[in-house]
Amino acid sequence: MKGKSLIDVLHEIQESNPENYVPENLAKKVSDTFKTSPAKVYGVVTFYTMFSVMPRGKHIIRVCRSLSCHLADGKKIVKKLKEELGIDFGETTEDKEFTLEESSCLGMCSIAPSMMIDDVPFGNLKEEDIPVILKKVREGVL
Amino acid sequence: MKIYRIHALICAGAQCLAAGGNGLEDALKEELKKHDLTEEVNIVETGCMGSCELGPLMVVYPEGVIYTKVKPEDAAEIVEEHFLKGRPVKRLLWKQEEKRFPTLSEVPFFAKQTKIVLRNCGLINPEDINEYIAQGGYEALAKALTEMTPEDVIKVIKDSGLRGRGGAGFPTGQKWEFAYKQQSDTKYIICNADEGDPGAYMDRSVLEGDPHSVLEGMAIAGYAIGAQKGYIYIRAEYPLAVKRLEIAIKQARAAGLLGKNIFGTNFSFDIELRMGAGAFVCGEETALINSIEGKRGEPRKKPPFPAQKGVFGKPTVINNVETLANVPVIIEKGAQFFRKFGTEKSPGTKVFALAGKVNITGLVEVPLGTPLRTIVFDIGGGIPEGHTFKAAQTGGPSGGVIPAEYLDVPMDYENLPQLGTIMGSGGLIVMDETSCMVDVAKFFLKFTVDESCGKCTPCREGTRQMLNILEKITSGNGTMEDIDRLEKLGNIIKLTSLCGLGQTAPNPVLSTLRYFRDEYIAHIKDKKCPANVCSMRGAKNERKVVNRRPA
């Protein structure tokens, strides 16, 4: 475990899990490895917004809610995403493909409004782009 | 070394890639092959060039011809017309106010900048250490290790007057000296790359475009204070920066520039990455320390300061990305060189992330003390047609607004606090008459409420109360007493919060109240939003504030 912090290990667990979350049994194992209590690990997992203790979709959509995106009518993009996916923030689509989340700032203010799907950034978003992007991600082209 | 007729630099920063730059390199190479030009034209993927809004960007040397919004579909025309026949593609040249600017040096956006921190961004391939070395990279480290004592290094940094670029502007040399004087066999250098301020992305661009400048700065800092190890704490939201840092660290180790006995001296230093996981408060140094230790990112009480008792209880210096990127230049060229830029008390340059309602958005590096007007109008090209400048927001959720009457105030660490805002990490969001100041204040308060770690009451409960009052005002149910309540509560939160997040959280509200009080009053008395942003639909529109985190 040299060179890894508890948070790095939690990232690895979550990334290798197709359901994108930290399951209880593994969290317990982590607490053993780091000689700490399961409660402490639970405290860490629930503190950071990128970790989840509940199963999530295959792809995580993070919409930027920074002021630049807000001024660039990011609200419309959020509305369109919610419509297309039929879910609200923090929810997962029925087919378990997407979970919709917010991010404080993705640092892409020059191409606002922006979002990330997993590790892929998208900018200069228009409402009509959303269904196209979602379709491509579903088909695995992106 | 191979000699090429043309060097074509294409921006591979995250924003240019997201704007459609992915695939440009392949398309160009394909075309070059078709015309048998692969031996004559060198394609280099660089980091961020700065004017991200016009991306994907491409600069063709020796002339420095700049192309904007280049798509893979344009590759054929560029290769055939420009590379083969020597005729630049006019329709892709930089365009401003109906005028085309054929080369980089003619474009006002670039010509009026002074690049120290961004010296290599957009110029070198960040994934190749040799390109950094060819620009003089790691010479400062060699100079420090072989010609200077740690005391000398600290003295140069102190003399340069370099101040922390993460927000507070604390003198870097003083911080180093403090840690240097601590007796301990283990000390740490941490690079704070948890850039979370909405609207700021210069650190990401430096890490993506010139990662070695930060590694070199850290190694010099390590030598100065006597640390053998460094951590870079980076947001998980920046996967490209993480990837480029990993490559850079690996290459630096392989070249013997990190690791044991660097340059054959007794100095050994290595760097590891530590990832964040989406918590804004971790940019606060004591919360960051907790996070590196694998704990909840809640801030600690100060003193003890990190320089006395930091990560794992050892003396620790925490510097921001931009601060560290300045260090090699200061060591190599001296304190006096650095002091040529900026003001007496705020020497050097600052990178601003220009965004919002301005013609050209992107990264802008200017000497500290440059008036806001120069940045917004001369470099940023002013406000889009038909609109007027209303205010600029600096310092993100910890800062405030600068109204039009202060456009000529020099932007430095002394003047901004007097205007009721802060430099912060350099986010600069321009707003025109279509932006509602109450809405902007509410926006930042909502951000703080979401990001407050909940450890201390003033920040956890106080900011929520302030947000409730703002919700009330923007839905048309406010009273004049609410303004007094906002001010009173804001001042209490500033005085009594544990860490910087809470201590600065009321600033956006207090600052907009200072300059745009009439807008608050219009919402309350006339039940009208002058900018027509707030819906003012009465109580039923009031948003419920819920805690995002599961109980």
PDB file of C-alpha atoms in Angstrom, chain B residues 278-496:
ATOM      1  CA  GLY B 278     -14.627  16.692  -4.921  1.00  0.00           C
ATOM      2  CA  ALA B 279     -14.508  18.887  -1.834  1.00  0.00           C
ATOM      3  CA  PHE B 280     -13.900  22.611  -2.294  1.00  0.00           C
ATOM      4  CA  VAL B 281     -12.818  23.106   1.316  1.00  0.00           C
ATOM      5  CA  CYS B 282      -9.732  20.925   0.683  1.00  0.00           C
ATOM      6  CA  GLY B 283      -8.110  23.932  -0.997  1.00  0.00           C
ATOM      7  CA  GLU B 284      -7.799  25.320   2.551  1.00  0.00           C
ATOM      8  CA  GLU B 285      -4.361  24.213   3.675  1.00  0.00           C
ATOM      9  CA  THR B 286      -5.222  22.454   6.918  1.00  0.00           C
ATOM     10  CA  ALA B 287      -8.187  20.666   5.322  1.00  0.00           C
ATOM     11  CA  LEU B 288      -5.846  19.665   2.506  1.00  0.00           C
ATOM     12  CA  ILE B 289      -3.430  18.175   5.043  1.00  0.00           C
ATOM     13  CA  ASN B 290      -6.238  16.097   6.534  1.00  0.00           C
ATOM     14  CA  SER B 291      -7.226  14.920   3.073  1.00  0.00           C
ATOM     15  CA  ILE B 292      -3.651  13.868   2.201  1.00  0.00           C
ATOM     16  CA  GLU B 293      -3.626  11.896   5.429  1.00  0.00           C
ATOM     17  CA  GLY B 294      -6.731  10.095   4.161  1.00  0.00           C
ATOM     18  CA  LYS B 295      -9.192  11.817   6.465  1.00  0.00           C
ATOM     19  CA  ARG B 296     -12.285  13.948   6.008  1.00  0.00           C
ATOM     20  CA  GLY B 297     -11.158  17.261   4.594  1.00  0.00           C
ATOM     21  CA  GLU B 298     -12.106  19.380   7.561  1.00  0.00           C
ATOM     22  CA  PRO B 299      -9.884  22.307   8.510  1.00  0.00           C
ATOM     23  CA  ARG B 300      -7.774  22.350  11.652  1.00  0.00           C
ATOM     24  CA  LYS B 301      -7.244  25.107  14.145  1.00  0.00           C
ATOM     25  CA  LYS B 302      -4.246  27.408  13.540  1.00  0.00           C
ATOM     26  CA  PRO B 303      -1.750  27.652  15.257  1.00  0.00           C
ATOM     27  CA  PRO B 304       0.058  25.296  15.020  1.00  0.00           C
ATOM     28  CA  PHE B 305       0.701  26.422  11.456  1.00  0.00           C
ATOM     29  CA  PRO B 306       1.549  23.821   8.803  1.00  0.00           C
ATOM     30  CA  ALA B 307       5.131  25.121   8.758  1.00  0.00           C
ATOM     31  CA  GLN B 308       5.392  23.919  12.369  1.00  0.00           C
ATOM     32  CA  LYS B 309       3.086  20.914  12.347  1.00  0.00           C
ATOM     33  CA  GLY B 310       1.732  19.982   8.962  1.00  0.00           C
ATOM     34  CA  VAL B 311       1.171  16.720   7.165  1.00  0.00           C
ATOM     35  CA  PHE B 312       1.821  13.676   9.406  1.00  0.00           C
ATOM     36  CA  GLY B 313       2.715  16.163  12.158  1.00  0.00           C
ATOM     37  CA  LYS B 314       5.860  17.342  10.349  1.00  0.00           C
ATOM     38  CA  PRO B 315       6.858  20.847   9.214  1.00  0.00           C
ATOM     39  CA  THR B 316       5.191  21.430   5.857  1.00  0.00           C
ATOM     40  CA  VAL B 317       5.225  24.189   3.290  1.00  0.00           C
ATOM     41  CA  ILE B 318       2.118  24.434   1.125  1.00  0.00           C
ATOM     42  CA  ASN B 319       2.416  26.508  -2.028  1.00  0.00           C
ATOM     43  CA  ASN B 320       0.013  27.035  -4.860  1.00  0.00           C
ATOM     44  CA  VAL B 321       0.774  25.855  -8.431  1.00  0.00           C
ATOM     45  CA  GLU B 322       1.258  29.345  -9.843  1.00  0.00           C
ATOM     46  CA  THR B 323       3.544  30.338  -6.943  1.00  0.00           C
ATOM     47  CA  LEU B 324       5.774  27.340  -7.575  1.00  0.00           C
ATOM     48  CA  ALA B 325       5.889  27.936 -11.330  1.00  0.00           C
ATOM     49  CA  ASN B 326       7.413  31.381 -10.569  1.00  0.00           C
ATOM     50  CA  VAL B 327      10.214  29.925  -8.434  1.00  0.00           C
ATOM     51  CA  PRO B 328      12.571  28.586 -11.168  1.00  0.00           C
ATOM     52  CA  VAL B 329      12.473  31.940 -12.988  1.00  0.00           C
ATOM     53  CA  ILE B 330      13.332  33.873  -9.816  1.00  0.00           C
ATOM     54  CA  ILE B 331      16.233  31.553  -8.936  1.00  0.00           C
ATOM     55  CA  GLU B 332      17.604  31.634 -12.454  1.00  0.00           C
ATOM     56  CA  LYS B 333      17.211  35.330 -13.225  1.00  0.00           C
ATOM     57  CA  GLY B 334      17.359  36.786  -9.733  1.00  0.00           C
ATOM     58  CA  ALA B 335      15.099  38.759  -7.446  1.00  0.00           C
ATOM     59  CA  GLN B 336      15.725  42.033  -9.262  1.00  0.00           C
ATOM     60  CA  PHE B 337      14.504  40.608 -12.556  1.00  0.00           C
ATOM     61  CA  PHE B 338      11.250  39.545 -10.916  1.00  0.00           C
ATOM     62  CA  ARG B 339      10.837  42.949  -9.289  1.00  0.00           C
ATOM     63  CA  LYS B 340      10.914  44.607 -12.715  1.00  0.00           C
ATOM     64  CA  PHE B 341       7.293  43.498 -13.029  1.00  0.00           C
ATOM     65  CA  GLY B 342       4.403  44.489 -10.821  1.00  0.00           C
ATOM     66  CA  THR B 343       4.432  46.909  -7.908  1.00  0.00           C
ATOM     67  CA  GLU B 344       6.674  47.449  -4.887  1.00  0.00           C
ATOM     68  CA  LYS B 345       4.496  45.396  -2.558  1.00  0.00           C
ATOM     69  CA  SER B 346       3.078  43.041  -5.195  1.00  0.00           C
ATOM     70  CA  PRO B 347       5.952  42.170  -7.538  1.00  0.00           C
ATOM     71  CA  GLY B 348       5.704  39.844 -10.493  1.00  0.00           C
ATOM     72  CA  THR B 349       2.771  38.901 -12.651  1.00  0.00           C
ATOM     73  CA  LYS B 350      -0.607  37.318 -12.045  1.00  0.00           C
ATOM     74  CA  VAL B 351      -2.553  35.007 -14.288  1.00  0.00           C
ATOM     75  CA  PHE B 352      -6.220  35.853 -14.501  1.00  0.00           C
ATOM     76  CA  ALA B 353      -8.898  33.607 -15.916  1.00  0.00           C
ATOM     77  CA  LEU B 354     -10.987  36.075 -17.848  1.00  0.00           C
ATOM     78  CA  ALA B 355     -14.532  34.808 -18.288  1.00  0.00           C
ATOM     79  CA  GLY B 356     -18.125  35.899 -18.515  1.00  0.00           C
ATOM     80  CA  LYS B 357     -19.492  38.738 -20.657  1.00  0.00           C
ATOM     81  CA  VAL B 358     -16.320  39.775 -22.453  1.00  0.00           C
ATOM     82  CA  ASN B 359     -15.338  39.400 -26.102  1.00  0.00           C
ATOM     83  CA  ILE B 360     -12.259  37.231 -25.681  1.00  0.00           C
ATOM     84  CA  THR B 361     -12.156  34.957 -22.688  1.00  0.00           C
ATOM     85  CA  GLY B 362      -9.171  32.934 -21.577  1.00  0.00           C
ATOM     86  CA  LEU B 363      -5.996  33.058 -19.531  1.00  0.00           C
ATOM     87  CA  VAL B 364      -4.309  36.424 -19.260  1.00  0.00           C
ATOM     88  CA  GLU B 365      -0.976  37.024 -17.549  1.00  0.00           C
ATOM     89  CA  VAL B 366      -0.186  40.643 -16.690  1.00  0.00           C
ATOM     90  CA  PRO B 367       2.075  42.470 -14.225  1.00  0.00           C
ATOM     91  CA  LEU B 368       0.408  42.905 -10.834  1.00  0.00           C
ATOM     92  CA  GLY B 369      -0.996  46.392 -10.573  1.00  0.00           C
ATOM     93  CA  THR B 370      -2.393  46.368 -14.107  1.00  0.00           C
ATOM     94  CA  PRO B 371      -5.727  48.216 -14.149  1.00  0.00           C
ATOM     95  CA  LEU B 372      -8.844  46.144 -14.618  1.00  0.00           C
ATOM     96  CA  ARG B 373      -9.655  48.262 -17.677  1.00  0.00           C
ATOM     97  CA  THR B 374      -6.534  47.063 -19.489  1.00  0.00           C
ATOM     98  CA  ILE B 375      -7.437  43.450 -18.851  1.00  0.00           C
ATOM     99  CA  VAL B 376     -11.089  43.685 -19.822  1.00  0.00           C
ATOM    100  CA  PHE B 377     -10.905  46.169 -22.685  1.00  0.00           C
ATOM    101  CA  ASP B 378      -7.395  46.120 -24.192  1.00  0.00           C
ATOM    102  CA  ILE B 379      -6.727  42.419 -23.808  1.00  0.00           C
ATOM    103  CA  GLY B 380     -10.222  40.994 -23.563  1.00  0.00           C
ATOM    104  CA  GLY B 381     -11.526  43.183 -26.373  1.00  0.00           C
ATOM    105  CA  GLY B 382     -14.277  44.732 -24.259  1.00  0.00           C
ATOM    106  CA  ILE B 383     -17.894  43.800 -23.729  1.00  0.00           C
ATOM    107  CA  PRO B 384     -19.857  42.199 -26.570  1.00  0.00           C
ATOM    108  CA  GLU B 385     -21.637  44.578 -28.920  1.00  0.00           C
ATOM    109  CA  GLY B 386     -24.534  46.491 -27.471  1.00  0.00           C
ATOM    110  CA  HIS B 387     -23.809  45.757 -23.841  1.00  0.00           C
ATOM    111  CA  THR B 388     -22.064  47.714 -21.110  1.00  0.00           C
ATOM    112  CA  PHE B 389     -19.647  46.722 -18.377  1.00  0.00           C
ATOM    113  CA  LYS B 390     -21.382  46.518 -15.022  1.00  0.00           C
ATOM    114  CA  ALA B 391     -18.935  44.805 -12.682  1.00  0.00           C
ATOM    115  CA  ALA B 392     -16.209  42.182 -12.496  1.00  0.00           C
ATOM    116  CA  GLN B 393     -16.173  39.497  -9.862  1.00  0.00           C
ATOM    117  CA  THR B 394     -12.783  38.506  -8.449  1.00  0.00           C
ATOM    118  CA  GLY B 395     -11.796  35.906  -5.893  1.00  0.00           C
ATOM    119  CA  GLY B 396     -14.702  33.539  -6.568  1.00  0.00           C
ATOM    120  CA  PRO B 397     -16.915  32.732  -3.573  1.00  0.00           C
ATOM    121  CA  SER B 398     -14.406  34.428  -1.252  1.00  0.00           C
ATOM    122  CA  GLY B 399     -14.274  37.683  -3.166  1.00  0.00           C
ATOM    123  CA  GLY B 400     -16.485  40.464  -4.313  1.00  0.00           C
ATOM    124  CA  VAL B 401     -17.319  42.709  -7.214  1.00  0.00           C
ATOM    125  CA  ILE B 402     -15.521  45.676  -8.713  1.00  0.00           C
ATOM    126  CA  PRO B 403     -18.002  48.151 -10.225  1.00  0.00           C
ATOM    127  CA  ALA B 404     -17.366  50.290 -13.318  1.00  0.00           C
ATOM    128  CA  GLU B 405     -16.201  53.357 -11.370  1.00  0.00           C
ATOM    129  CA  TYR B 406     -13.119  51.426 -10.214  1.00  0.00           C
ATOM    130  CA  LEU B 407     -12.045  50.143 -13.632  1.00  0.00           C
ATOM    131  CA  ASP B 408      -8.779  52.071 -13.341  1.00  0.00           C
ATOM    132  CA  VAL B 409      -7.724  50.802  -9.937  1.00  0.00           C
ATOM    133  CA  PRO B 410      -4.503  48.752 -10.136  1.00  0.00           C
ATOM    134  CA  MET B 411      -5.177  45.064  -9.531  1.00  0.00           C
ATOM    135  CA  ASP B 412      -2.844  44.045  -6.700  1.00  0.00           C
ATOM    136  CA  TYR B 413      -2.832  42.622  -3.185  1.00  0.00           C
ATOM    137  CA  GLU B 414      -3.184  46.069  -1.586  1.00  0.00           C
ATOM    138  CA  ASN B 415      -5.916  47.677  -3.635  1.00  0.00           C
ATOM    139  CA  LEU B 416      -8.415  44.841  -4.005  1.00  0.00           C
ATOM    140  CA  PRO B 417      -9.111  44.407  -0.254  1.00  0.00           C
ATOM    141  CA  GLN B 418      -9.779  48.132  -0.036  1.00  0.00           C
ATOM    142  CA  LEU B 419     -12.496  47.686  -2.624  1.00  0.00           C
ATOM    143  CA  GLY B 420     -13.992  44.916  -0.511  1.00  0.00           C
ATOM    144  CA  THR B 421     -12.787  42.040  -2.653  1.00  0.00           C
ATOM    145  CA  ILE B 422      -9.675  39.876  -2.854  1.00  0.00           C
ATOM    146  CA  MET B 423      -7.261  38.723  -5.523  1.00  0.00           C
ATOM    147  CA  GLY B 424      -8.107  35.101  -4.775  1.00  0.00           C
ATOM    148  CA  SER B 425      -6.672  32.646  -7.209  1.00  0.00           C
ATOM    149  CA  GLY B 426      -7.314  34.981 -10.170  1.00  0.00           C
ATOM    150  CA  GLY B 427     -10.807  34.199 -11.384  1.00  0.00           C
ATOM    151  CA  LEU B 428     -12.170  37.273 -13.129  1.00  0.00           C
ATOM    152  CA  ILE B 429     -15.774  37.066 -14.225  1.00  0.00           C
ATOM    153  CA  VAL B 430     -17.092  40.032 -16.176  1.00  0.00           C
ATOM    154  CA  MET B 431     -20.743  40.954 -15.955  1.00  0.00           C
ATOM    155  CA  ASP B 432     -22.858  43.309 -18.042  1.00  0.00           C
ATOM    156  CA  GLU B 433     -26.206  44.966 -17.403  1.00  0.00           C
ATOM    157  CA  THR B 434     -28.036  41.669 -17.927  1.00  0.00           C
ATOM    158  CA  SER B 435     -26.547  40.215 -14.736  1.00  0.00           C
ATOM    159  CA  CYS B 436     -28.419  40.657 -11.463  1.00  0.00           C
ATOM    160  CA  MET B 437     -26.084  41.347  -8.561  1.00  0.00           C
ATOM    161  CA  VAL B 438     -28.422  39.837  -5.989  1.00  0.00           C
ATOM    162  CA  ASP B 439     -28.577  36.699  -8.108  1.00  0.00           C
ATOM    163  CA  VAL B 440     -24.759  36.603  -8.297  1.00  0.00           C
ATOM    164  CA  ALA B 441     -24.481  36.936  -4.519  1.00  0.00           C
ATOM    165  CA  LYS B 442     -27.087  34.203  -4.111  1.00  0.00           C
ATOM    166  CA  PHE B 443     -25.204  32.022  -6.534  1.00  0.00           C
ATOM    167  CA  PHE B 444     -22.022  32.186  -4.454  1.00  0.00           C
ATOM    168  CA  LEU B 445     -23.861  31.718  -1.169  1.00  0.00           C
ATOM    169  CA  LYS B 446     -25.484  28.586  -2.536  1.00  0.00           C
ATOM    170  CA  PHE B 447     -22.023  27.404  -3.474  1.00  0.00           C
ATOM    171  CA  THR B 448     -20.693  28.038   0.044  1.00  0.00           C
ATOM    172  CA  VAL B 449     -23.664  26.330   1.670  1.00  0.00           C
ATOM    173  CA  ASP B 450     -23.002  23.265  -0.475  1.00  0.00           C
ATOM    174  CA  GLU B 451     -19.275  23.289   0.161  1.00  0.00           C
ATOM    175  CA  SER B 452     -19.181  24.196   3.847  1.00  0.00           C
ATOM    176  CA  CYS B 453     -17.715  21.190   5.619  1.00  0.00           C
ATOM    177  CA  GLY B 454     -20.051  21.659   8.562  1.00  0.00           C
ATOM    178  CA  LYS B 455     -17.425  21.633  11.276  1.00  0.00           C
ATOM    179  CA  CYS B 456     -18.039  25.119  12.674  1.00  0.00           C
ATOM    180  CA  THR B 457     -21.449  26.637  13.346  1.00  0.00           C
ATOM    181  CA  PRO B 458     -21.060  30.157  11.915  1.00  0.00           C
ATOM    182  CA  CYS B 459     -20.198  28.799   8.489  1.00  0.00           C
ATOM    183  CA  ARG B 460     -22.580  25.835   8.498  1.00  0.00           C
ATOM    184  CA  GLU B 461     -25.674  27.576   9.856  1.00  0.00           C
ATOM    185  CA  GLY B 462     -24.850  31.216   9.190  1.00  0.00           C
ATOM    186  CA  THR B 463     -24.334  30.915   5.460  1.00  0.00           C
ATOM    187  CA  ARG B 464     -27.533  28.911   5.201  1.00  0.00           C
ATOM    188  CA  GLN B 465     -29.467  31.660   6.960  1.00  0.00           C
ATOM    189  CA  MET B 466     -27.941  34.212   4.617  1.00  0.00           C
ATOM    190  CA  LEU B 467     -28.987  32.126   1.637  1.00  0.00           C
ATOM    191  CA  ASN B 468     -32.527  31.845   3.004  1.00  0.00           C
ATOM    192  CA  ILE B 469     -32.724  35.622   3.244  1.00  0.00           C
ATOM    193  CA  LEU B 470     -31.416  36.007  -0.318  1.00  0.00           C
ATOM    194  CA  GLU B 471     -33.986  33.481  -1.553  1.00  0.00           C
ATOM    195  CA  LYS B 472     -36.637  35.535   0.176  1.00  0.00           C
ATOM    196  CA  ILE B 473     -35.448  38.752  -1.474  1.00  0.00           C
ATOM    197  CA  THR B 474     -35.119  37.287  -4.973  1.00  0.00           C
ATOM    198  CA  SER B 475     -38.596  35.799  -4.806  1.00  0.00           C
ATOM    199  CA  GLY B 476     -40.162  39.130  -3.933  1.00  0.00           C
ATOM    200  CA  ASN B 477     -40.764  38.550  -0.239  1.00  0.00           C
ATOM    201  CA  GLY B 478     -37.893  40.517   1.250  1.00  0.00           C
ATOM    202  CA  THR B 479     -38.153  43.338   3.741  1.00  0.00           C
ATOM    203  CA  MET B 480     -35.771  46.215   4.377  1.00  0.00           C
ATOM    204  CA  GLU B 481     -34.784  44.622   7.693  1.00  0.00           C
ATOM    205  CA  ASP B 482     -33.442  41.704   5.704  1.00  0.00           C
ATOM    206  CA  ILE B 483     -30.640  43.905   4.376  1.00  0.00           C
ATOM    207  CA  ASP B 484     -29.562  44.765   7.922  1.00  0.00           C
ATOM    208  CA  ARG B 485     -29.773  41.115   8.883  1.00  0.00           C
ATOM    209  CA  LEU B 486     -27.562  40.120   5.935  1.00  0.00           C
ATOM    210  CA  GLU B 487     -24.918  42.644   6.938  1.00  0.00           C
ATOM    211  CA  LYS B 488     -24.985  41.754  10.615  1.00  0.00           C
ATOM    212  CA  LEU B 489     -24.886  38.030   9.981  1.00  0.00           C
ATOM    213  CA  GLY B 490     -22.194  38.412   7.340  1.00  0.00           C
ATOM    214  CA  ASN B 491     -19.908  40.299   9.675  1.00  0.00           C
ATOM    215  CA  ILE B 492     -20.398  37.744  12.465  1.00  0.00           C
ATOM    216  CA  ILE B 493     -19.601  34.847  10.114  1.00  0.00           C
ATOM    217  CA  LYS B 494     -16.436  36.619   8.962  1.00  0.00           C
ATOM    218  CA  LEU B 495     -15.249  37.097  12.510  1.00  0.00           C
ATOM    219  CA  THR B 496     -16.106  33.733  13.991  1.00  0.00           C
TER     220      THR B 496
END
